mmCIF file of C-alpha atoms and ligand atoms in Angstrom:
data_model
loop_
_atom_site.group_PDB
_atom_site.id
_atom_site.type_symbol
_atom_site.label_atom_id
_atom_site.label_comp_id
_atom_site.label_asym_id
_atom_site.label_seq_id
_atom_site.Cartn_x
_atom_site.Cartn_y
_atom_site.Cartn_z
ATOM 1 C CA UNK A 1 51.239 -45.740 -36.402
ATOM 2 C CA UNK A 2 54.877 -46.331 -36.638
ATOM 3 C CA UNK A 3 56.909 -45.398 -39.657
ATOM 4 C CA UNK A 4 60.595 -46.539 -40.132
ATOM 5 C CA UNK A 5 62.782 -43.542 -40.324
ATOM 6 C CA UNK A 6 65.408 -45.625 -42.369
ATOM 7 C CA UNK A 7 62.541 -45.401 -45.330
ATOM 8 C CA UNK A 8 63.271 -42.615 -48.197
ATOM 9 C CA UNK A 9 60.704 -39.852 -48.917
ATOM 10 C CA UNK A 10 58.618 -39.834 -51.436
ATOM 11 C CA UNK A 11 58.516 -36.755 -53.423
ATOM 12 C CA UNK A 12 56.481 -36.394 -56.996
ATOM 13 C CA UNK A 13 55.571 -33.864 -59.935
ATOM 14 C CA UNK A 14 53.674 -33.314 -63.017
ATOM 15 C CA UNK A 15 57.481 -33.586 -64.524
ATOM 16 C CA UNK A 16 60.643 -32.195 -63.695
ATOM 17 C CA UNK A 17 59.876 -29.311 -62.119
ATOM 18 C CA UNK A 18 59.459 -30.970 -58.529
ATOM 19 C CA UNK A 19 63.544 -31.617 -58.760
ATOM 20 C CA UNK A 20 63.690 -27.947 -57.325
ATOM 21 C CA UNK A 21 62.307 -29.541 -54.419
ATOM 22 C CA UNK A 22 64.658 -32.262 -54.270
ATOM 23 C CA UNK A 23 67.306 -30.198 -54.597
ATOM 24 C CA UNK A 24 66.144 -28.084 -51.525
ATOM 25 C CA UNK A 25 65.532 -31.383 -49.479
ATOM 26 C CA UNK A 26 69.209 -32.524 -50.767
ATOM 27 C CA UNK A 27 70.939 -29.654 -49.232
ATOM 28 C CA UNK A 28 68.862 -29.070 -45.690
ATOM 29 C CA UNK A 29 68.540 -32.765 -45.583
ATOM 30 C CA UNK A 30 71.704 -34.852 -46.576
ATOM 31 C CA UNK A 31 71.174 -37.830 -45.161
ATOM 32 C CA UNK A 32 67.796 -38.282 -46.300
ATOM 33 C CA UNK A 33 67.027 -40.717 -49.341
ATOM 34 C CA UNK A 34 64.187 -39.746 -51.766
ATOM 35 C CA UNK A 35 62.372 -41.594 -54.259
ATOM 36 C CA UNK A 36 60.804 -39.062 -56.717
ATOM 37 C CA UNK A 37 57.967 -39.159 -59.360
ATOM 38 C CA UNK A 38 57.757 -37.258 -62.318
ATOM 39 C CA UNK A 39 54.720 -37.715 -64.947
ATOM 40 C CA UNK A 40 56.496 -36.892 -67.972
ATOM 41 C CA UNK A 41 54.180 -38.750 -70.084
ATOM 42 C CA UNK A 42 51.793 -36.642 -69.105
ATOM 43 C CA UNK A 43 52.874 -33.269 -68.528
ATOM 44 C CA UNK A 44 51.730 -30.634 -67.975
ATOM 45 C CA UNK A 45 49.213 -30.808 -65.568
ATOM 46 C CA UNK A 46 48.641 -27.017 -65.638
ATOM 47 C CA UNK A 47 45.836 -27.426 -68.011
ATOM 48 C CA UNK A 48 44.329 -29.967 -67.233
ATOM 49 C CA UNK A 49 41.312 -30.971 -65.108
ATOM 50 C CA UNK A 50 40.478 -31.319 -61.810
ATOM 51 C CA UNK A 51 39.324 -35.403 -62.278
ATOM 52 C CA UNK A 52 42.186 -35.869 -64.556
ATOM 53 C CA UNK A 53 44.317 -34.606 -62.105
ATOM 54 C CA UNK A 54 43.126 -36.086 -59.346
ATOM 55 C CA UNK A 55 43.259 -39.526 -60.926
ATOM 56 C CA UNK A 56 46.790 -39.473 -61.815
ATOM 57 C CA UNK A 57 47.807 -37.958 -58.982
ATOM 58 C CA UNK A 58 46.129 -41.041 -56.862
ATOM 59 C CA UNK A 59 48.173 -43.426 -59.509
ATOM 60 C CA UNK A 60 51.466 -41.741 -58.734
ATOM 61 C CA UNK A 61 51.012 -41.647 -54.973
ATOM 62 C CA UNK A 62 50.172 -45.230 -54.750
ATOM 63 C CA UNK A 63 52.989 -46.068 -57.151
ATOM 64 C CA UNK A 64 55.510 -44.584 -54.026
ATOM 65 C CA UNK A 65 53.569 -45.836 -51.004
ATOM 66 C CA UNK A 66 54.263 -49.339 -52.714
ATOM 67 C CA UNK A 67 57.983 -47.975 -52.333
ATOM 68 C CA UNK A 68 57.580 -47.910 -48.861
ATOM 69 C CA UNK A 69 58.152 -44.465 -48.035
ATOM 70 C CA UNK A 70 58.009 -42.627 -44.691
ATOM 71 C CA UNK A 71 56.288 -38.954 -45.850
ATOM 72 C CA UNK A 72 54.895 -38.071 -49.024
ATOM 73 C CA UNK A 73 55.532 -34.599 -50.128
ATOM 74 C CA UNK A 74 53.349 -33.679 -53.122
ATOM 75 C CA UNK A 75 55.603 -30.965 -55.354
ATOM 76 C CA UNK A 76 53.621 -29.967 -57.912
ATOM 77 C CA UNK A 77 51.610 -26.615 -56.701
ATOM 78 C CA UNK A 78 48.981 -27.839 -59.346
ATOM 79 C CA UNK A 79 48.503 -31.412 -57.950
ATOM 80 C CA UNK A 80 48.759 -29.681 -54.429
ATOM 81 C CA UNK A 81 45.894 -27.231 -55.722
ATOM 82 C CA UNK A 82 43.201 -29.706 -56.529
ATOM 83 C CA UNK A 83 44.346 -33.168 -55.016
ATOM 84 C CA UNK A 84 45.913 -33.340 -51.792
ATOM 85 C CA UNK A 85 42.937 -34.271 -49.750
ATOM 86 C CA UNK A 86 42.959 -36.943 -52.273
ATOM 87 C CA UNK A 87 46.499 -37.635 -51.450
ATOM 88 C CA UNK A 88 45.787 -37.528 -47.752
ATOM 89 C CA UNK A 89 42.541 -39.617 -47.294
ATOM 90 C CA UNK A 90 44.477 -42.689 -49.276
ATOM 91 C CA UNK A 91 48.354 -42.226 -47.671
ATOM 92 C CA UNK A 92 48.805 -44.126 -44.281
ATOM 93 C CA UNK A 93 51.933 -41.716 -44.413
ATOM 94 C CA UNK A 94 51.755 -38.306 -43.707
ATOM 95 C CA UNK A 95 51.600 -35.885 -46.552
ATOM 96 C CA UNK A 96 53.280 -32.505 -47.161
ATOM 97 C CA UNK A 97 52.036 -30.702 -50.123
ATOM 98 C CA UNK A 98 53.620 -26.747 -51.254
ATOM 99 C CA UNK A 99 50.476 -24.286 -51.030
ATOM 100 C CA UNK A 100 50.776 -25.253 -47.431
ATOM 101 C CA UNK A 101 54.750 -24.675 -47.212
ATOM 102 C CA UNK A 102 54.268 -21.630 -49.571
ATOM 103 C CA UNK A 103 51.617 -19.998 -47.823
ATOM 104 C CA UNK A 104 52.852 -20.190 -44.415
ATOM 105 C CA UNK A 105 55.826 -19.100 -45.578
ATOM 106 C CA UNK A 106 54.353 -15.682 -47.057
ATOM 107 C CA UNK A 107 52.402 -14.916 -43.711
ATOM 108 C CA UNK A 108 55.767 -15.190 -41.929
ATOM 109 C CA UNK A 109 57.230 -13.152 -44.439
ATOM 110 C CA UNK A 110 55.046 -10.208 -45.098
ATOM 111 C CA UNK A 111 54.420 -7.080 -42.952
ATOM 112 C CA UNK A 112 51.897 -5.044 -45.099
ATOM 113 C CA UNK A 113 49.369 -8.697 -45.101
ATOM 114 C CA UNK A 114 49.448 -7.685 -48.566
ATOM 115 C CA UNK A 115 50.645 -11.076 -50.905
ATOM 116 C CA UNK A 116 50.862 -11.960 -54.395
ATOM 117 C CA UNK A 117 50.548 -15.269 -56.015
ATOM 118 C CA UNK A 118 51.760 -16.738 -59.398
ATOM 119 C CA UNK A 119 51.369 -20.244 -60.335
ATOM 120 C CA UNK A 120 50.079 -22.043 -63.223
ATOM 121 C CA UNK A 121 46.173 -21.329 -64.729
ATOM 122 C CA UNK A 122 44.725 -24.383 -62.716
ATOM 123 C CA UNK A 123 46.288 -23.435 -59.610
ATOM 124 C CA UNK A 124 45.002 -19.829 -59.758
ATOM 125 C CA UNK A 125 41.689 -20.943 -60.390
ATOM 126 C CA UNK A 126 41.572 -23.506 -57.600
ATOM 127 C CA UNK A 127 42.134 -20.634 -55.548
ATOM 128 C CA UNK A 128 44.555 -22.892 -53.320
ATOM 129 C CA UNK A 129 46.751 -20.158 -52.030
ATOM 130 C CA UNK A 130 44.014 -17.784 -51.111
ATOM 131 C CA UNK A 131 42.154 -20.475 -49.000
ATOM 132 C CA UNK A 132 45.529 -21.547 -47.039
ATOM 133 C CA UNK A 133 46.368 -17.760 -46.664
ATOM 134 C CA UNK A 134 43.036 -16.723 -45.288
ATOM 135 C CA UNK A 135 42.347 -19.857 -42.958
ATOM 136 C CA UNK A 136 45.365 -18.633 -40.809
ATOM 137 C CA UNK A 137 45.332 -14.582 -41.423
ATOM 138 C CA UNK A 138 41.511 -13.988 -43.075
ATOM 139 C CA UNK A 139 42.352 -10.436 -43.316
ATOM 140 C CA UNK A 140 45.226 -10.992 -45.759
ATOM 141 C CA UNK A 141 44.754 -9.084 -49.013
ATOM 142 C CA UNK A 142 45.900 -11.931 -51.785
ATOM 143 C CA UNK A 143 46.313 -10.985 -55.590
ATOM 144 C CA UNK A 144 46.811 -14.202 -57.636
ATOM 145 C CA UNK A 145 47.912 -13.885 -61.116
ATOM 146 C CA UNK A 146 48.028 -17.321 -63.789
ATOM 147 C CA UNK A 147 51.337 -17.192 -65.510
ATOM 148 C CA UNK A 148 50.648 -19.693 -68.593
ATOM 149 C CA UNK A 149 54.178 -18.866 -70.240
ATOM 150 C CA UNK A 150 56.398 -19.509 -67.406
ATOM 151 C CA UNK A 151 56.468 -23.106 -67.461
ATOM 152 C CA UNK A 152 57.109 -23.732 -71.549
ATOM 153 C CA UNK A 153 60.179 -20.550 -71.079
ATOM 154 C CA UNK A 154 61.860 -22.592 -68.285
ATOM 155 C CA UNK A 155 62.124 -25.717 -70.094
ATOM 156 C CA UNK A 156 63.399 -24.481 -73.182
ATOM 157 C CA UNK A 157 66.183 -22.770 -70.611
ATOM 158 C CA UNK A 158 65.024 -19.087 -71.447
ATOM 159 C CA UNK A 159 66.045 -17.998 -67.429
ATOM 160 C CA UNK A 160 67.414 -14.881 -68.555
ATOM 161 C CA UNK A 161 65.884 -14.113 -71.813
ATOM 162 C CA UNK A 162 64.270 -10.810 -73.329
ATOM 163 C CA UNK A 163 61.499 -12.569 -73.909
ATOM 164 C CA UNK A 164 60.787 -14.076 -70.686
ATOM 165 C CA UNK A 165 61.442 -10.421 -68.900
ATOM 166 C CA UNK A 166 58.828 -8.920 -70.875
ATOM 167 C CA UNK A 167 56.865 -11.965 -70.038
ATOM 168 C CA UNK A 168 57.650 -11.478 -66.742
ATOM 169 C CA UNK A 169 56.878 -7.744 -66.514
ATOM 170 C CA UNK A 170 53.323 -8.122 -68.340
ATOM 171 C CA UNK A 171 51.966 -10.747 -65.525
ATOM 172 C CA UNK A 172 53.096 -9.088 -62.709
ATOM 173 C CA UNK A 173 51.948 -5.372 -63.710
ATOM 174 C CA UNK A 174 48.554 -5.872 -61.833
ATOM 175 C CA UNK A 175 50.108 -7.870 -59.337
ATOM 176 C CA UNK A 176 53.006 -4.987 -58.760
ATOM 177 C CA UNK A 177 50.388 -2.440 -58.663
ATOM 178 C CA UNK A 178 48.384 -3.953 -55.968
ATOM 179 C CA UNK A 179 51.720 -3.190 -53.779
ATOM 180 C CA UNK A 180 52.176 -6.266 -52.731
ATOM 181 C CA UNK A 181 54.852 -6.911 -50.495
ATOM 182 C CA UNK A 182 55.314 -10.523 -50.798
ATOM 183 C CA UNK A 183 55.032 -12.628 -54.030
ATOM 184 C CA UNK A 184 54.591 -16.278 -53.789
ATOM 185 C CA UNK A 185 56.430 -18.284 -56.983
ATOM 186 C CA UNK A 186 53.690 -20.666 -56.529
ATOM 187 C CA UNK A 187 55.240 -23.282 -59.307
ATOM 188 C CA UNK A 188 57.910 -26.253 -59.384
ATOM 189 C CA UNK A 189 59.176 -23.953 -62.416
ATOM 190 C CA UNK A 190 59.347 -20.385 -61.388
ATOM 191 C CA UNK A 191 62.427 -20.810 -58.277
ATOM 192 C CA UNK A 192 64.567 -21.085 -61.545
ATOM 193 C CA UNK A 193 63.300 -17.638 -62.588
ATOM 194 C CA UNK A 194 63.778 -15.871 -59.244
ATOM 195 C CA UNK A 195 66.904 -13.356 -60.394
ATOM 196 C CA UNK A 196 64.774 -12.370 -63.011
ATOM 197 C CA UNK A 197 61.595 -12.033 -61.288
ATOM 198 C CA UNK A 198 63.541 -10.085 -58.323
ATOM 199 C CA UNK A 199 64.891 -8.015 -60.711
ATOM 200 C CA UNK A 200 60.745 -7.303 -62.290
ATOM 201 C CA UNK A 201 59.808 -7.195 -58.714
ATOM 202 C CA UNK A 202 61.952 -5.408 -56.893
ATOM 203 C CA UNK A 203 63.978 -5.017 -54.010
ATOM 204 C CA UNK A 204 60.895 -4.080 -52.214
ATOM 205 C CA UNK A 205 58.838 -7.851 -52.461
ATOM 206 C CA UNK A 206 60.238 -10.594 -50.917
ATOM 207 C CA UNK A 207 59.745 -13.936 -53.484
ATOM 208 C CA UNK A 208 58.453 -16.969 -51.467
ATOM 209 C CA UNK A 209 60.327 -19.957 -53.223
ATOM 210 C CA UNK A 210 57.991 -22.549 -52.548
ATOM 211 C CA UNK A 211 60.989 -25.256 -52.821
ATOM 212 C CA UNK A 212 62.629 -24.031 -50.003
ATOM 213 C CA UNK A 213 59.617 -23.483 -47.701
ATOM 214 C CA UNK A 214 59.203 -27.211 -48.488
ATOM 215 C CA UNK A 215 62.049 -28.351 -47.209
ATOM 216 C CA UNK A 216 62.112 -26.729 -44.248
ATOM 217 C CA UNK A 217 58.301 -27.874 -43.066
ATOM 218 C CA UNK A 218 60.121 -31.130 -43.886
ATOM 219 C CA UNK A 219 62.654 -31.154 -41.696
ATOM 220 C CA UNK A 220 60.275 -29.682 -39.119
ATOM 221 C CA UNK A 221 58.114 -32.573 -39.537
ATOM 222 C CA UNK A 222 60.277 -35.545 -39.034
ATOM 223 C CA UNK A 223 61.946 -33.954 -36.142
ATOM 224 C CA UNK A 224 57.974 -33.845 -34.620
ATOM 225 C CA UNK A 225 57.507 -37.735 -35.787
ATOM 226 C CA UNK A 226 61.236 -38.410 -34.525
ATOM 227 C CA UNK A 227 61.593 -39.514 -38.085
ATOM 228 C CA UNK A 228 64.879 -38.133 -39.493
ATOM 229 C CA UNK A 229 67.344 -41.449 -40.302
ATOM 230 C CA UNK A 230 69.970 -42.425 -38.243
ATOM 231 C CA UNK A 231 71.960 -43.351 -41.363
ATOM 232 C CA UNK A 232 74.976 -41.160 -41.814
ATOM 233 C CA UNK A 233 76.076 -43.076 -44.946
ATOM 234 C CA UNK A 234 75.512 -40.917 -48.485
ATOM 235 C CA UNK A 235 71.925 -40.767 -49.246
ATOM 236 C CA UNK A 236 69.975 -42.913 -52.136
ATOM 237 C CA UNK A 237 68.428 -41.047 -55.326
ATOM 238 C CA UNK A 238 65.907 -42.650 -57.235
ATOM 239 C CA UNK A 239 63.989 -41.449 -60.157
ATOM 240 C CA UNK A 240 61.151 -42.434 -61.797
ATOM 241 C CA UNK A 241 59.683 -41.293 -64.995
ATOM 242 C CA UNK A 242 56.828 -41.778 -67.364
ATOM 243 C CA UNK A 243 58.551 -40.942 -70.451
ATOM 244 C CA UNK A 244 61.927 -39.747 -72.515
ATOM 245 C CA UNK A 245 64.104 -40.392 -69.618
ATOM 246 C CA UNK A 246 67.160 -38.470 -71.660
ATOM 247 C CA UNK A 247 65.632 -35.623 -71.692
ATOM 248 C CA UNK A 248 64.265 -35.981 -67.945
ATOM 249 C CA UNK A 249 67.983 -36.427 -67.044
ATOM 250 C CA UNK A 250 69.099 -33.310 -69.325
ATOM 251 C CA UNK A 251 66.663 -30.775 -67.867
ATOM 252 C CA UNK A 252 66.899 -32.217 -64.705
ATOM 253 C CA UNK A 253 70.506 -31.844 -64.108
ATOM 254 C CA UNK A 254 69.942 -28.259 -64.947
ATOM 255 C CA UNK A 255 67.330 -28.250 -62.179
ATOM 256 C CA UNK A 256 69.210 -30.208 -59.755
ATOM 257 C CA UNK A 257 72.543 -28.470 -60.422
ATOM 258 C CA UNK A 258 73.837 -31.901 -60.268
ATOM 259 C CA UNK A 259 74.399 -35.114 -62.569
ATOM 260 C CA UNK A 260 71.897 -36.993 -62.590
ATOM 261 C CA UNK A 261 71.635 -40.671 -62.124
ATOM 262 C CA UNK A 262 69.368 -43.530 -61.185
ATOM 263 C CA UNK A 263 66.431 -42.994 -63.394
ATOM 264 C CA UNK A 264 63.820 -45.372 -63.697
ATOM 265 C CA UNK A 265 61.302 -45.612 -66.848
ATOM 266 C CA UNK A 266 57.652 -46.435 -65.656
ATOM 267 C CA UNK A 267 55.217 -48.043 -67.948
ATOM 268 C CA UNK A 268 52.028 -48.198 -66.730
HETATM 269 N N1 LIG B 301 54.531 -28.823 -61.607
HETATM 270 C C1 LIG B 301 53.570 -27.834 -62.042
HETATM 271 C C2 LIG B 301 53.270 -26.881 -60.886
HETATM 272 O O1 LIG B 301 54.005 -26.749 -59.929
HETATM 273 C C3 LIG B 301 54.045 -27.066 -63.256
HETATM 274 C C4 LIG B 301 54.118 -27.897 -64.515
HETATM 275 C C5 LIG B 301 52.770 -28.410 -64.986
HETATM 276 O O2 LIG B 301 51.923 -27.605 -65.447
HETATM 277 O O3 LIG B 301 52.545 -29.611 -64.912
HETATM 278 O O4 LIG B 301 52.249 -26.232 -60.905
#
């Protein structure tokens, strides 16, 4: 099948979060436009359901391929968790999701095979992470620990507060004393914590940011598909939201590092 690598990708989220991806994309990819989806209506999707995810994710990654993008990366580690194959059996494009990027990531980072995992309680319990670890290295020893809090303490812009260090240093006691080596911030959310959870962690674990893995399996892949654009003429942003689109652009700016602009309101 032949794609046109002039198309933007197609990146989406449970909310904001997924901008950490962007942002990633933004700076190993410049040239590359993106079209991104984030289902602040509905956030979060941490919570939630397998069906309920898995029917809004199928809404949202219809809503892009009607956009006409080349690749579909799927952001959200919780979405990713429960719904890719959902993703995948209904995209004529192909389809990146994080677990993958995250976990291949930690196998090329760790030397003990020892790994931790944090994401949100659905993507703990989907047990995502653990699967894509032990398909490539089954004798990996993976300790996965749900970190309800993290998400609600990075909105409200708590990246360096006393409360979200002690937060921090109650989930990843049993996750520390496992000796893990690596730790995988398996959540749009947590790359905004990493000084703080490096600091918890210590110099001795490596944090996989799940953002950056991301965008370099990207780049990877549309060099394999001969994909990247030709276009050397500043990239296109779009952004398309459920709901609130102020506070979208607020939050977002602080996730993008950016201003930013182009935001669309979706009503479905
Ligand atoms: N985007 C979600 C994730 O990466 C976090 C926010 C939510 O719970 O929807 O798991």
């Amino acid at each position: 099948m032949h794609f046109n690598p002039n198309s933007p990708i197609g990146v989406f989220d449970s909310g904001v979060g997924g901008l950490t991806v962007v942002r990633a994309l933004m700076e190993r990819l410049p040239f590359e436009s993106i079209q991104y989806f984030g289902d602040t209506a509905r956030v979060p999707y941490g919570v939630k359901s397998v069906e309920t995810i898995a029917h809004y994710t199928t809404q949202i990654a219809q809503y892009l391929l009607e956009r006409e993008v080349k690749l579909l990366i799927i952001a959200c580690n919780t979405m990713a968790s429960v719904s890719a194959q959902v993703v995948r059996d209904l995209s004529p494009v192909p389809v990146l999701d994080v677990i993958e990027a995250g976990a291949l990531s930690a196998l090329a980072a760790t030397e003990t095979r020892r790994i931790g995992v944090i994401g949100t309680p659905t993507t703990i319990n989907s047990n995502a992470y653990a699967r894509a670890i032990h398909e490539v290295e089954p004798d990996a020893r993976v300790v996965s620990q749900a970190c309800a809090l993290f998400v609600p303490l990075v909105e409200e812009g708590w990246l360096d507060h006393p409360v979200t260090r002690l937060t921090a240093q109650e989930y990843l006691k049993p996750v520390l004393a496992e000796k893990v080596d690596t730790l995988v911030l398996g959540c749009t959310h947590y790359p905004l914590l990493k000084p703080l959870l490096a600091d918890v962690a210590g110099p001795q674990t490596t944090l996989v940011d799940s953002a950056e893995a991301m965008a370099e399996r990207t780049a990877a892949l549309l060099t394999d598909l001969d994909l990247h654009t030709p276009s050397r003429t500043p990239a296109d942003y779009h952004f398309h939201v459920t709901d609130v689109p102020l506070r979208f652009q607020t939050i977002g700016e602080r996730f993008l590092g950016r201003s930013l602009n182009n935001v669309h309101v979706v009503k479905w």
